[in-house]
Coordinates of C-alpha atoms in Angstrom, one line a residue:
Chain A
A12 CA 29.7 169.2 3.6
A13 CA 33.2 168.5 1.2
A14 CA 30.5 165.7 -0.3
G15 CA 31.0 167.0 -3.4
L16 CA 34.4 166.8 -3.8
C17 CA 34.4 163.6 -4.5
P18 CA 31.6 161.1 -6.0
C19 CA 32.3 158.4 -3.8
R20 CA 31.8 159.9 -0.9
A21 CA 28.5 161.3 -1.6
L22 CA 27.6 158.2 -3.5
L23 CA 28.1 156.5 0.2
S24 CA 26.1 155.6 2.6
R25 CA 26.9 153.4 5.2
R26 CA 25.7 150.7 3.6
G27 CA 25.2 151.7 0.6
G28 CA 27.3 148.4 -0.5
A29 CA 27.4 148.4 -5.0
L30 CA 28.3 151.9 -5.5
R31 CA 31.3 151.5 -3.5
A32 CA 32.6 149.5 -6.9
L33 CA 33.3 153.6 -7.3
C34 CA 36.5 152.9 -5.4
G35 CA 36.9 148.8 -5.7
S36 CA 36.7 149.3 -9.5
V37 CA 38.6 146.3 -10.2
R38 CA 37.0 144.3 -7.1
G39 CA 33.1 144.6 -8.0
L40 CA 33.0 144.1 -11.6
A41 CA 35.6 140.4 -10.7
A42 CA 33.1 137.4 -11.1
G43 CA 30.8 136.0 -9.0
P44 CA 27.9 137.3 -5.7
E45 CA 28.9 140.1 -4.7
T46 CA 29.0 141.0 -1.1
H47 CA 31.0 143.9 1.7
F48 CA 33.6 142.9 3.7
G49 CA 33.2 146.2 6.1
F50 CA 33.4 149.0 3.5
Q51 CA 35.1 147.2 0.5
T52 CA 32.7 145.3 -1.8
V53 CA 34.5 141.1 -2.2
T54 CA 32.8 138.6 -3.5
E55 CA 31.4 135.9 -1.4
A56 CA 34.0 133.4 -1.8
E57 CA 36.7 136.3 -0.9
R58 CA 34.5 137.6 2.2
R59 CA 35.1 134.6 3.9
E60 CA 38.6 134.3 3.5
K61 CA 39.2 137.5 4.6
I62 CA 36.9 136.3 7.6
Y63 CA 39.1 133.8 8.2
Q64 CA 42.0 135.1 8.2
V65 CA 40.8 138.1 10.5
F66 CA 39.9 135.6 13.2
E67 CA 43.1 133.1 12.8
S68 CA 45.2 136.3 13.2
V69 CA 43.2 137.5 16.7
A70 CA 43.1 133.5 18.3
K71 CA 45.0 134.5 21.0
K72 CA 44.3 138.0 21.8
Y73 CA 40.3 137.6 20.8
D74 CA 40.0 137.4 25.1
V75 CA 42.1 140.5 25.9
M76 CA 41.0 143.0 23.1
N77 CA 37.3 142.3 24.0
D78 CA 37.7 143.2 27.2
S79 CA 39.8 146.2 25.9
M80 CA 37.4 146.9 23.4
T81 CA 34.0 147.1 25.2
L82 CA 35.9 147.3 28.9
G83 CA 35.0 144.3 30.0
I84 CA 30.9 145.2 29.9
H85 CA 31.1 142.4 27.3
R86 CA 31.2 140.2 29.7
V87 CA 28.1 141.5 31.6
W88 CA 26.3 141.1 27.7
K89 CA 26.8 137.7 28.0
D90 CA 25.7 136.7 30.9
I91 CA 22.5 138.9 30.2
L92 CA 22.5 135.9 27.3
I93 CA 22.5 133.2 29.6
H94 CA 20.0 134.2 32.0
K95 CA 17.0 135.4 29.7
M96 CA 18.2 131.7 28.1
N97 CA 17.3 130.0 31.5
P98 CA 18.5 127.3 30.5
F99 CA 17.4 123.5 32.9
P100 CA 19.6 120.7 34.2
G101 CA 19.3 118.5 31.1
T102 CA 19.2 121.6 28.2
L103 CA 21.3 120.4 24.8
L104 CA 22.7 124.1 23.5
L105 CA 24.3 124.3 20.9
D106 CA 26.8 127.6 20.4
V107 CA 27.9 128.7 17.1
A108 CA 30.9 130.1 16.4
G109 CA 31.2 129.5 20.3
G110 CA 35.1 130.7 19.5
T111 CA 37.0 131.1 22.8
G112 CA 33.6 129.5 24.7
D113 CA 32.9 132.2 26.5
I114 CA 28.5 131.5 26.6
A115 CA 29.4 127.6 26.7
F116 CA 31.6 128.3 29.9
R117 CA 28.6 130.6 31.6
F118 CA 26.4 127.7 30.2
I119 CA 28.2 125.0 32.3
N120 CA 28.1 127.7 35.4
Y121 CA 24.3 128.2 35.0
V122 CA 23.4 125.0 35.0
R123 CA 26.0 123.7 37.5
S124 CA 24.4 125.9 40.2
V125 CA 20.4 126.0 39.3
R126 CA 21.5 121.8 39.4
E127 CA 23.4 122.5 42.7
R128 CA 20.0 124.2 43.9
Q129 CA 18.0 121.7 43.0
L130 CA 19.4 118.6 44.5
Q131 CA 19.3 120.7 47.4
R132 CA 15.9 120.9 47.3
K133 CA 15.8 116.8 47.1
L134 CA 18.4 116.7 50.2
R135 CA 16.3 118.6 52.0
H136 CA 13.1 116.9 50.9
R137 CA 14.8 113.1 51.8
Q138 CA 14.8 114.1 55.6
N139 CA 11.9 113.2 55.9
L140 CA 11.5 110.3 53.4
S141 CA 10.8 107.0 55.1
W142 CA 14.2 104.2 54.4
Q143 CA 12.0 102.6 52.2
E144 CA 12.5 105.3 50.0
I145 CA 15.6 106.4 50.2
S146 CA 16.6 103.0 49.4
E147 CA 14.4 103.7 46.0
S148 CA 16.8 106.6 46.0
Y149 CA 20.0 105.4 46.1
Q150 CA 19.0 102.7 42.6
E151 CA 18.9 106.0 40.8
D152 CA 21.5 107.0 38.3
K153 CA 24.4 109.0 40.5
S154 CA 22.8 112.9 40.2
K155 CA 26.1 114.4 38.1
S156 CA 26.7 118.0 38.2
L157 CA 25.4 119.4 35.2
G158 CA 22.2 116.7 35.7
D159 CA 22.7 115.3 31.5
S160 CA 23.4 119.1 29.9
Q161 CA 24.9 118.9 27.3
V162 CA 27.1 122.1 25.2
V163 CA 28.0 121.8 21.7
V164 CA 30.5 125.3 20.5
C165 CA 30.9 125.4 16.7
D166 CA 32.7 127.0 15.0
I167 CA 34.9 127.4 11.4
N168 CA 37.7 128.4 12.9
K169 CA 40.2 125.7 13.6
E170 CA 42.3 128.4 15.5
M171 CA 39.2 129.9 17.5
L172 CA 38.9 126.0 18.6
K173 CA 42.0 125.5 19.7
V174 CA 41.9 128.7 21.9
G175 CA 38.6 127.6 23.5
K176 CA 39.9 123.9 24.4
Q177 CA 42.7 125.3 25.7
K178 CA 41.1 128.1 27.4
A179 CA 38.0 125.2 28.9
Q180 CA 41.7 123.2 29.6
H181 CA 43.3 125.7 31.8
L182 CA 39.7 126.3 33.9
G183 CA 38.5 123.5 33.9
Y184 CA 35.7 122.9 31.6
S185 CA 35.3 119.1 30.6
E186 CA 32.5 117.7 31.0
G187 CA 29.2 117.9 29.4
L188 CA 31.2 120.1 26.4
S189 CA 32.5 118.9 23.0
W190 CA 33.8 121.0 20.3
V191 CA 32.8 121.3 16.8
L192 CA 34.8 122.2 13.4
G193 CA 31.8 123.7 11.3
N194 CA 30.2 126.4 9.1
A195 CA 26.9 128.4 10.5
E196 CA 26.0 128.2 6.9
E197 CA 26.2 124.2 6.9
L198 CA 25.9 122.5 10.3
P199 CA 26.7 119.1 10.5
F200 CA 24.1 117.9 13.0
D201 CA 20.6 116.4 12.3
D202 CA 17.6 117.5 12.3
D203 CA 16.2 118.4 15.5
K204 CA 18.6 117.8 17.6
F205 CA 19.4 120.5 20.8
D206 CA 17.3 123.0 22.7
V207 CA 18.8 126.3 22.1
Y208 CA 21.0 127.9 20.0
T209 CA 23.1 130.6 20.1
I210 CA 25.1 132.2 18.3
A211 CA 26.8 135.4 19.5
F212 CA 28.6 138.3 18.2
G213 CA 29.2 135.7 14.9
I214 CA 25.9 136.2 13.0
R215 CA 27.4 139.7 12.2
N216 CA 30.8 137.3 10.8
V217 CA 28.1 134.8 8.1
T218 CA 28.7 135.6 4.3
R219 CA 24.9 134.3 3.9
I220 CA 22.8 135.0 7.2
D221 CA 19.9 133.8 5.6
L222 CA 21.2 130.3 5.1
A223 CA 22.5 130.2 8.8
L224 CA 19.1 131.1 9.8
Q225 CA 17.7 128.0 7.9
E226 CA 19.8 125.5 9.4
A227 CA 19.6 127.2 13.6
Y228 CA 15.7 126.1 11.8
R229 CA 16.7 122.9 10.7
V230 CA 19.3 121.7 14.3
L231 CA 16.9 122.8 16.4
K232 CA 14.0 120.4 18.2
P233 CA 10.7 121.7 17.9
G234 CA 9.5 123.7 20.7
G235 CA 13.8 125.1 20.6
R236 CA 14.7 128.8 21.3
F237 CA 16.9 130.9 18.4
L238 CA 19.1 133.6 20.4
C239 CA 21.1 136.0 18.6
L240 CA 23.3 138.2 20.3
E241 CA 25.1 140.4 18.0
F242 CA 26.1 144.2 17.4
S243 CA 23.6 146.4 16.3
H244 CA 21.8 150.4 15.6
V245 CA 21.9 152.4 17.9
S246 CA 19.2 155.4 17.4
N247 CA 20.0 157.9 19.3
P248 CA 21.8 160.6 18.0
L249 CA 24.2 161.6 20.4
L250 CA 25.4 158.2 21.2
S251 CA 25.5 157.1 18.3
R252 CA 28.3 160.4 17.0
L253 CA 29.5 159.3 20.8
Y254 CA 30.2 155.3 19.6
D255 CA 31.2 156.3 16.1
L256 CA 34.2 158.4 17.8
Y257 CA 35.1 155.4 20.1
S258 CA 34.9 152.4 17.4
F259 CA 37.0 154.5 15.1
Q260 CA 39.1 156.7 16.8
V261 CA 40.4 154.2 19.3
I262 CA 39.2 151.1 18.7
P263 CA 41.5 149.8 15.5
V264 CA 44.1 151.7 17.4
L265 CA 43.6 149.3 20.6
G266 CA 43.8 146.6 18.1
E267 CA 47.3 147.9 16.5
V268 CA 48.4 149.2 20.7
I269 CA 47.4 145.1 21.9
A270 CA 47.0 142.9 19.0
G271 CA 49.7 144.9 16.5
D272 CA 47.0 144.7 14.4
W273 CA 45.6 147.0 12.8
K274 CA 43.5 145.8 10.1
S275 CA 41.4 143.0 11.8
Y276 CA 39.7 145.3 14.0
Q277 CA 39.0 147.7 11.1
Y278 CA 36.8 144.9 9.9
L279 CA 35.6 145.0 13.3
V280 CA 34.0 148.1 13.1
E281 CA 32.9 148.5 9.7
S282 CA 30.4 145.4 10.4
I283 CA 29.7 146.1 12.6
R284 CA 28.3 149.1 10.6
R285 CA 26.6 146.8 7.5
F286 CA 25.1 144.3 9.7
P287 CA 21.4 145.0 9.2
P288 CA 19.6 146.5 12.5
Q289 CA 17.1 145.3 14.7
E290 CA 14.0 145.8 13.2
E291 CA 15.2 143.8 9.6
L292 CA 17.3 140.8 11.4
K293 CA 13.7 140.3 13.4
A294 CA 12.3 139.8 9.8
M295 CA 14.9 137.7 8.4
I296 CA 14.5 135.3 11.6
E297 CA 10.8 135.7 11.0
D298 CA 11.7 134.6 7.5
A299 CA 13.1 131.4 8.5
G300 CA 11.1 130.0 10.0
F301 CA 10.5 131.2 13.3
F302 CA 7.9 132.4 15.8
K303 CA 7.5 135.0 18.7
V304 CA 10.5 136.4 17.5
D305 CA 11.0 139.7 20.0
Y306 CA 14.8 141.8 20.6
Q307 CA 16.1 143.2 23.6
N308 CA 18.4 146.4 23.2
L309 CA 21.3 146.3 25.3
N310 CA 22.6 150.1 26.3
S311 CA 20.0 151.9 24.0
G312 CA 21.1 149.5 20.5
I313 CA 25.2 149.2 20.3
V314 CA 24.0 145.1 20.7
A315 CA 20.8 143.8 20.7
I316 CA 19.0 139.4 21.8
H317 CA 16.7 138.3 19.4
S318 CA 15.0 135.8 20.5
G319 CA 13.3 133.1 18.1
F320 CA 11.4 129.6 19.1
K321 CA 10.8 126.9 16.3
L322 CA 6.7 126.1 17.4
Chain B
G26 CA 63.5 152.2 -9.9
R27 CA 60.7 153.5 -7.2
A28 CA 58.7 150.7 -5.3
W29 CA 56.5 153.4 -3.7
L30 CA 53.1 152.9 -6.7
S31 CA 49.5 154.1 -6.7
R32 CA 49.9 158.7 -7.2
P33 CA 47.9 160.2 -4.2
E34 CA 44.2 161.4 -5.6
P35 CA 44.2 164.4 -6.2
W36 CA 40.9 165.4 -3.8
A37 CA 42.3 162.5 -0.9
R38 CA 44.0 164.4 1.4
D39 CA 41.2 166.9 2.0
G40 CA 38.4 166.5 4.9
R41 CA 40.0 165.5 7.1
S42 CA 38.2 168.2 9.5
G43 CA 34.8 166.5 10.0
E44 CA 34.6 162.6 11.4
E45 CA 32.9 161.3 8.8
E46 CA 35.0 162.5 6.4
E47 CA 37.7 161.3 7.9
E48 CA 35.5 157.6 8.5
E49 CA 35.1 157.4 5.2
E50 CA 39.0 157.8 4.5
E51 CA 40.2 155.7 6.5
E52 CA 37.7 153.0 5.7
E53 CA 38.7 153.3 1.8
E54 CA 41.3 151.3 1.8
E55 CA 42.2 150.6 -2.1
G56 CA 43.0 153.3 -4.1
C57 CA 40.9 156.1 -2.7
S58 CA 43.1 157.3 0.5
Q59 CA 47.0 155.0 0.0
L60 CA 49.4 156.5 -0.6
Y61 CA 51.3 153.5 -0.4
P62 CA 51.3 149.8 -0.2
G63 CA 50.5 149.3 3.4
H64 CA 50.1 152.1 3.9
I65 CA 47.0 153.3 6.8
P66 CA 45.6 156.6 7.0
T67 CA 45.2 157.9 10.3
S68 CA 43.4 161.1 11.8
P69 CA 45.1 163.6 13.9
L70 CA 43.9 162.1 17.3
Q71 CA 44.4 158.1 16.2
K72 CA 47.9 159.5 15.9
A73 CA 48.3 160.9 19.2
L74 CA 46.3 157.6 21.4
L75 CA 48.7 155.1 18.8
A76 CA 52.2 157.5 19.8
A77 CA 51.1 157.3 23.4
G78 CA 49.7 153.5 23.5
S79 CA 53.3 152.7 21.5
A80 CA 54.7 154.4 23.6
F81 CA 53.3 152.4 26.9
M82 CA 53.1 149.3 25.4
A83 CA 57.2 149.5 24.3
L84 CA 57.8 149.9 27.3
Y85 CA 55.9 146.9 29.0
D86 CA 56.7 144.9 26.7
P87 CA 59.9 145.3 25.5
Y88 CA 60.2 142.1 22.7
R89 CA 57.2 144.0 20.1
H90 CA 59.3 146.2 18.2
D91 CA 56.3 147.1 16.1
M92 CA 55.2 149.5 19.2
V93 CA 58.2 151.1 19.0
A94 CA 58.1 151.3 14.6
V95 CA 54.7 153.1 15.2
L96 CA 56.6 154.9 18.2
G97 CA 58.7 156.5 15.4
E98 CA 56.0 156.9 12.8
T99 CA 53.7 158.9 14.8
T100 CA 55.3 161.5 16.2
G101 CA 58.0 162.0 13.3
C102 CA 56.1 164.4 11.6
L103 CA 58.9 167.4 12.6
A104 CA 62.3 165.5 12.3
L105 CA 61.4 163.4 9.3
P106 CA 61.0 166.3 6.9
N107 CA 64.0 168.3 8.3
L108 CA 65.7 164.3 8.0
R109 CA 64.1 164.4 4.1
D110 CA 65.2 168.0 3.6
K111 CA 68.5 167.0 4.8
M112 CA 69.3 164.4 2.2
K113 CA 67.5 166.6 -0.5
H114 CA 70.5 169.4 0.0
H115 CA 73.4 166.8 -0.7
P116 CA 74.5 165.2 -4.1
E117 CA 74.4 161.8 -1.7
G118 CA 70.9 161.8 -0.2
Y119 CA 69.6 163.2 -3.5
R120 CA 70.6 160.5 -5.6
I121 CA 69.4 157.9 -2.7
L122 CA 66.2 159.8 -2.7
Q123 CA 65.9 159.5 -6.5
E124 CA 66.7 155.6 -6.9
R125 CA 65.0 154.7 -3.5
P126 CA 67.9 151.3 -3.0
R127 CA 66.0 149.0 -0.6
I128 CA 68.6 147.0 2.0
R129 CA 67.3 143.7 1.8
L130 CA 68.7 139.4 1.4
S131 CA 67.2 139.8 -1.9
T132 CA 68.7 142.9 -2.9
L133 CA 72.6 141.9 -1.3
D134 CA 74.6 140.1 -2.7
M135 CA 75.6 138.2 0.9
A136 CA 78.6 135.8 -1.3
R137 CA 80.2 139.2 -2.6
L138 CA 80.0 141.0 0.6
R139 CA 81.8 137.9 2.5
G140 CA 84.3 137.4 0.0
L141 CA 85.3 141.0 1.0
P142 CA 88.7 141.9 2.5
D143 CA 88.6 142.0 6.4
G144 CA 87.5 146.1 7.3
T145 CA 85.7 146.8 5.0
L146 CA 81.8 147.9 5.2
G147 CA 80.6 145.1 3.6
R148 CA 82.7 142.3 5.2
E149 CA 82.0 143.9 8.5
Y150 CA 77.8 144.0 8.2
V151 CA 77.9 141.3 6.8
R152 CA 80.2 140.1 10.1
F153 CA 77.8 141.6 12.4
L154 CA 74.5 140.5 11.0
E155 CA 76.0 136.7 11.1
D156 CA 77.3 137.2 14.7
N157 CA 74.6 139.0 16.4
K158 CA 71.9 136.6 14.1
V159 CA 70.0 138.9 12.4
S160 CA 69.2 139.7 9.2
P161 CA 68.4 143.4 7.6
D162 CA 64.1 141.4 6.6
T163 CA 63.3 141.9 10.0
R164 CA 62.8 145.8 9.9
M165 CA 58.9 147.3 9.6
P166 CA 57.3 148.5 6.7
P167 CA 55.7 152.0 7.4
K168 CA 52.1 152.4 8.3
F169 CA 51.6 155.3 9.5
V170 CA 53.5 157.8 7.7
D171 CA 50.7 159.9 5.2
D172 CA 53.9 160.8 2.6
E173 CA 55.6 158.7 1.0
E174 CA 58.5 160.2 -0.3
L175 CA 59.2 160.7 4.9
A176 CA 57.5 157.0 4.3
Y177 CA 60.4 155.9 1.9
V178 CA 63.2 158.6 4.6
I179 CA 62.1 155.9 7.5
Q180 CA 62.8 152.9 6.3
R181 CA 66.1 154.3 5.1
Y182 CA 66.4 155.2 9.2
R183 CA 65.4 151.7 9.8
E184 CA 67.9 150.0 7.3
V185 CA 70.6 152.2 8.0
H186 CA 70.5 151.2 11.8
D187 CA 72.4 147.5 11.6
L188 CA 75.0 149.2 9.7
M189 CA 75.1 152.3 11.8
H190 CA 75.7 148.8 14.5
T191 CA 78.5 148.2 12.1
L192 CA 79.8 151.7 11.7
L193 CA 79.9 152.0 15.2
G194 CA 80.9 149.0 16.2
M195 CA 78.4 148.2 18.5
P196 CA 76.1 144.9 19.3
T197 CA 72.9 144.5 19.2
N198 CA 73.0 143.6 23.1
M199 CA 70.6 146.4 25.6
L200 CA 73.9 148.6 26.1
G201 CA 75.0 148.8 22.4
E202 CA 71.2 149.4 21.4
V203 CA 70.7 152.3 23.6
V204 CA 74.4 153.0 22.0
V205 CA 72.8 153.3 18.9
K206 CA 70.1 155.1 19.6
W207 CA 72.0 158.1 21.4
F208 CA 73.8 158.3 18.1
E209 CA 70.7 158.5 16.3
A210 CA 68.9 161.0 18.9
V211 CA 71.0 163.5 17.9
Q212 CA 71.4 162.5 14.2
T213 CA 68.2 162.6 12.9
G214 CA 66.1 164.8 16.2
L215 CA 63.3 161.2 15.3
P216 CA 61.6 161.6 19.0
M217 CA 61.2 157.6 19.0
C218 CA 65.3 157.8 19.3
V219 CA 65.5 160.3 22.1
L220 CA 62.5 158.5 24.3
G221 CA 64.4 155.3 23.4
A222 CA 67.5 156.5 24.6
A223 CA 66.5 158.4 27.6
F224 CA 63.9 154.9 28.4
G225 CA 66.6 152.5 27.0
P226 CA 69.3 152.5 29.8
V227 CA 66.1 151.8 32.5
R228 CA 66.5 148.1 32.3
L229 CA 70.4 148.4 32.3
S230 CA 72.6 146.8 35.9
A231 CA 74.4 149.6 37.6
R232 CA 77.6 148.5 36.1
K233 CA 76.6 148.6 32.6
L234 CA 75.1 152.1 33.3
Q235 CA 77.6 153.7 34.5
V236 CA 80.4 152.7 31.5
L237 CA 77.3 154.2 28.9
A238 CA 77.5 157.6 31.2
T239 CA 81.4 158.2 31.2
E240 CA 82.1 156.7 28.4
L241 CA 79.0 156.2 25.7
V242 CA 77.2 157.4 25.2
P243 CA 80.1 161.1 25.8
W244 CA 81.0 159.1 22.4
A245 CA 77.9 158.6 21.3
I246 CA 76.9 162.1 21.5
R247 CA 79.9 163.9 20.1
S248 CA 80.0 161.4 17.1
G249 CA 76.7 162.1 16.4
R250 CA 77.4 166.2 17.0
N251 CA 80.6 166.1 14.6
A252 CA 79.2 163.4 12.5
S253 CA 77.1 164.2 9.2
C254 CA 73.9 163.1 8.6
I255 CA 73.8 159.5 8.2
L256 CA 71.1 159.2 5.5
N257 CA 73.1 161.0 2.9
V258 CA 75.7 158.4 2.3
Y259 CA 74.9 155.4 -0.3
Y260 CA 76.3 152.6 1.1
E261 CA 75.3 150.2 -1.4
Q262 CA 78.3 151.7 -3.2
R263 CA 80.8 151.7 -0.5
W264 CA 80.7 148.0 0.1
E265 CA 84.5 148.4 -0.4
Q266 CA 85.8 151.2 1.5
P267 CA 87.4 150.1 4.3
V268 CA 85.2 151.3 7.3
E269 CA 87.3 153.4 9.5
S270 CA 88.0 155.1 6.0
L271 CA 84.4 155.9 6.4
R272 CA 84.4 156.7 9.9
E273 CA 86.1 159.5 9.4
E274 CA 84.2 160.3 6.2
I275 CA 81.5 160.6 7.9
G276 CA 83.0 162.1 11.0
I277 CA 82.4 158.7 13.9
F278 CA 85.0 158.8 16.2
P279 CA 86.8 155.3 16.5
P280 CA 84.7 153.6 19.4
P281 CA 86.0 153.5 22.9

């Protein structure tokens, strides 16, 4: 209604990146490919720098803020991701933008419990073995609690990794876990290495999503699975308005009160609105070479899990 | 000169009614609705949430000075215009609003102030800073005040706070801070000062509470009432003035 008052507003849509140049005009004309940082228009280099700073500043309060903003529901989303993955002992997982380790720890817990059940079954089975068979089983490798499963947590941000490592120490995770500083657009790993690649609430912050998807394809083994957990688009209009209201009115306030950082959380809500919706992301994943790409909406699309296979 | 830049666009202030307009206004950080560097435009709902949240957090974690600042900004909508008018209607206050002086280590000549005779405002102020190991540069710049002149007023109030300590002779421990808050509450009417004055004593021992209630608070209130507006004093031009003379001039009674 008041759109006529402001030429910027009349042209603004949630995803009209280039049109924003009318407002932040000087930035928009800067050299270098243009992209967005929340609702601002910036160069790619600026965007990477700003995002690095956002996560550097929120790292220590990242988990507290996640719990506050989502009222703890993010834990359920992450649990669902791991259940969907259904890893078995021996799986090699690469968790990109894994920062504070939420996915990695859940993976380890899951694989441990599967392993325990495996061992229990073996034990029951062993009740009726001959002495010969029993002595042979002693020569097998000592049963590791994780059964050779491993997770590599890769993140571009030193502060987030630091917090993750501290958490791991505090919670007692050490076996089968390693931490690598790396860029999703240029992974420091060899081709065909991992069974599963996950990126939870991280792909939104990658500047060149297409490159990240290509890298994901490269480092996965043939038969490997790509899983992406990310905020997505709510189609239901009533829910969408409530969600917007909550996002824009409450979340930056929470950021200011809990973390003393309004701007990072303003960026967060803006970046969610900027991110491609379900179908578009699905197409991008298919473009990178993945097959059987599909997505599952959680909470009516507030969050979506995209999955694809390298075949 | 004026430190505050970027004149607001005429249309930026309209259209705060719909949520959509609000969102887009908030989202545009550069140029469109930012009234001064560091300004974060907020909707009335956000201000209410901020006020509640910062009040809670300030009590829960006393080290969150930023929360006290935010509380002051979000609740000062009535008191700040009042203060600004008081300043405008006074010759010295008017000059301060025009010239917008800032009290910062970079603008103060610490060596010169230290060299002043004992008992002068400058000397005692520097002594206060050194004894309590504080610096004027730790004052938070305002973020949520939606008027750049009022933003200056609250900034001035924050920067003058240390001078209040000096004039009232109060240290920066909990007791001293509460006393200054009582004085400021009477002087400025800022809800944040009132809340601080009311809730601050919660963490004091019984003995201190007694001294507070019987001597310090009554004196602070009397002085606050009697004194002229503390924001109307151009402190930077009065470094050589003896503290006692300045107290008399403003109307602050000698501390107990």
